[in-house]
Amino acid sequence: MHLKRISLAFASALMFSASFTSAASAATVRRNVTASVAEETSAPAENTDPAPATATGDVATANEYIPSTVNNVPMPENLDLDSVVANAGLSNVGDGNTNPEPVLGETQMVHFGLWNTADQEISGAETNNSAYAYAKEGFNKLYLNHSGIGRYYYRTYNINSGWSTWMNSKETAPITDPANKVQAVQIRVKGYTGVRSDLYYKAVLNDGTILDWAKNGQTLGTIGTDRYIVALKLTLWDKQTEFTQPTKVLMEAPVYEGTYVDAEGQVQYSSANAYTGWAFYNNDQYYFLEGAKQKGWQYIDGYKYYLDENTGAVVRDLEPVMGLQDSYEIRYNKATMTMYIMAKDGANGYVIPYKTFMSTDGPATPVGTFKTYVKYRWKIMHDNIYCQFLSRFKDGYIIHSLIYLDKGEPNRLDASTYNYIDDARSDGCLRLRAGDAAWVYYNTKINTPVIVYDDPTDKGPVEKDAIEQPIPANQTYDPTDPLMQGR
């Protein structure tokens, strides 16, 4: 650990005092947490108004790889929180820089809302304008709704219930006690939006602490205090353009709580206590046991995972590792539209997440335990709709490809069923991209178990991928189709 001087430009809408305090575990500096500052190169503006109430805290920097924290922040007397929020730099990103994407011409954006326990929005804003969300008395739930091809994951923390499960757009945590206010958030995006843009988010706490901009799933807020978030701003930022806002001080806490990359390029977990549990970095999934990142084959939460021997990330496709197996079990979460191909671990049963497929289902999708009993290479479904690589598991309910129009030919794809696989709805069948449906068709036997359940809180055992490259609206074939990949 070392003592490190931090410049005034380091944090938006914050000011450092001149004194530095050393600590055995981290470098610290006293810092005003509510006063507004100008850029270092600017002359101070004349101001005849009374100075706003300010409070100081210790900024702790463990090392250059771990985000910094501010702690020991007293609650200021006569705090003008409205003024603090208005001058916190939440609007410094303006309208962002999310130009319409080049394939479909869509504007990728997110509406973010601060909700109460009655699922009412207290305040909300969008990523593609300068507005921010502000709830002076705090809020209980975070709600996101997006446009553009991508999938958002977010979760919230309060001291009474801990971290919520991961949520997707249009989902909120089941918080019912108004006293449980959101203290910290983690927000990330995957798929095409995440390929093009980084997601940044900034917050203000009820004690006037103004935090910097977190990025792509980092922890933002406070843990280990009774403070809570009152203002929040999200923005999408094109990865080809430098983000010039400060990004270092992310929490009011003794230490940063979350993942980071160390000097050797390895993902690690920073915590006040030795952490045990799952964590994400850039949408890759890791498991830590008493602070140590696990690798290789591991039994975790009733499953047997293979964690990359070098990085520790969960390996999502185990066919290259295990080869093809003699039998499988298909598990399907209707709520998250995710199919898991499970491989057998001897007497332990089908506990190995072998493959994970994104999917589309519908309100009529049956829940229960079934078995496949007939397969079709092509089949007309109804009207002018055809599908390929079909495996029937119950009555009219079938695992099959996306939608083809007018003829049973691989160059008749309805492109929207590919691009919007997360948003489309079927009549109850389980739709997969052609490559995934073909894998099920060719590699699972008749009488393969199909277990369909409905649990919106369970995004695992392995988080599914998202569409990273959409196809043009006039493209008539599925790029994953094994028969068309040579095209």
CSV table of C-alpha atoms in Angstrom, one decimal, residues 260 262 265-269 275 285-296 298 307-313:
chain,number,residue,atom,x,y,z
A,260,TYR,CA,-11.2,-5.7,-10.3
A,262,ASP,CA,-4.9,-6.9,-10.8
A,265,GLY,CA,-4.5,-9.2,-15.6
A,266,GLN,CA,-6.4,-11.6,-13.3
A,267,VAL,CA,-9.8,-10.8,-12.0
A,268,GLN,CA,-9.9,-10.6,-8.2
A,269,TYR,CA,-12.4,-9.6,-5.6
A,275,TYR,CA,-15.6,-13.1,0.0
A,285,GLN,CA,-18.8,-15.3,-14.4
A,286,TYR,CA,-16.4,-16.2,-11.5
A,287,TYR,CA,-16.6,-18.0,-8.2
A,288,PHE,CA,-14.6,-17.0,-5.1
A,289,LEU,CA,-14.1,-19.1,-1.9
A,290,GLU,CA,-12.9,-17.2,1.1
A,291,GLY,CA,-11.4,-14.6,-1.2
A,292,ALA,CA,-9.6,-17.0,-3.5
A,293,LYS,CA,-10.8,-17.3,-7.1
A,294,GLN,CA,-11.6,-20.9,-8.0
A,295,LYS,CA,-10.4,-22.8,-11.1
A,296,GLY,CA,-10.9,-26.2,-12.8
A,298,GLN,CA,-15.7,-27.3,-8.8
A,307,LEU,CA,-13.8,-22.9,-14.4
A,308,ASP,CA,-11.1,-21.9,-16.9
A,309,GLU,CA,-7.7,-23.1,-15.6
A,310,ASN,CA,-6.1,-19.8,-16.5
A,311,THR,CA,-8.7,-17.1,-15.9
A,312,GLY,CA,-11.2,-18.8,-13.6
A,313,ALA,CA,-14.1,-17.7,-15.7
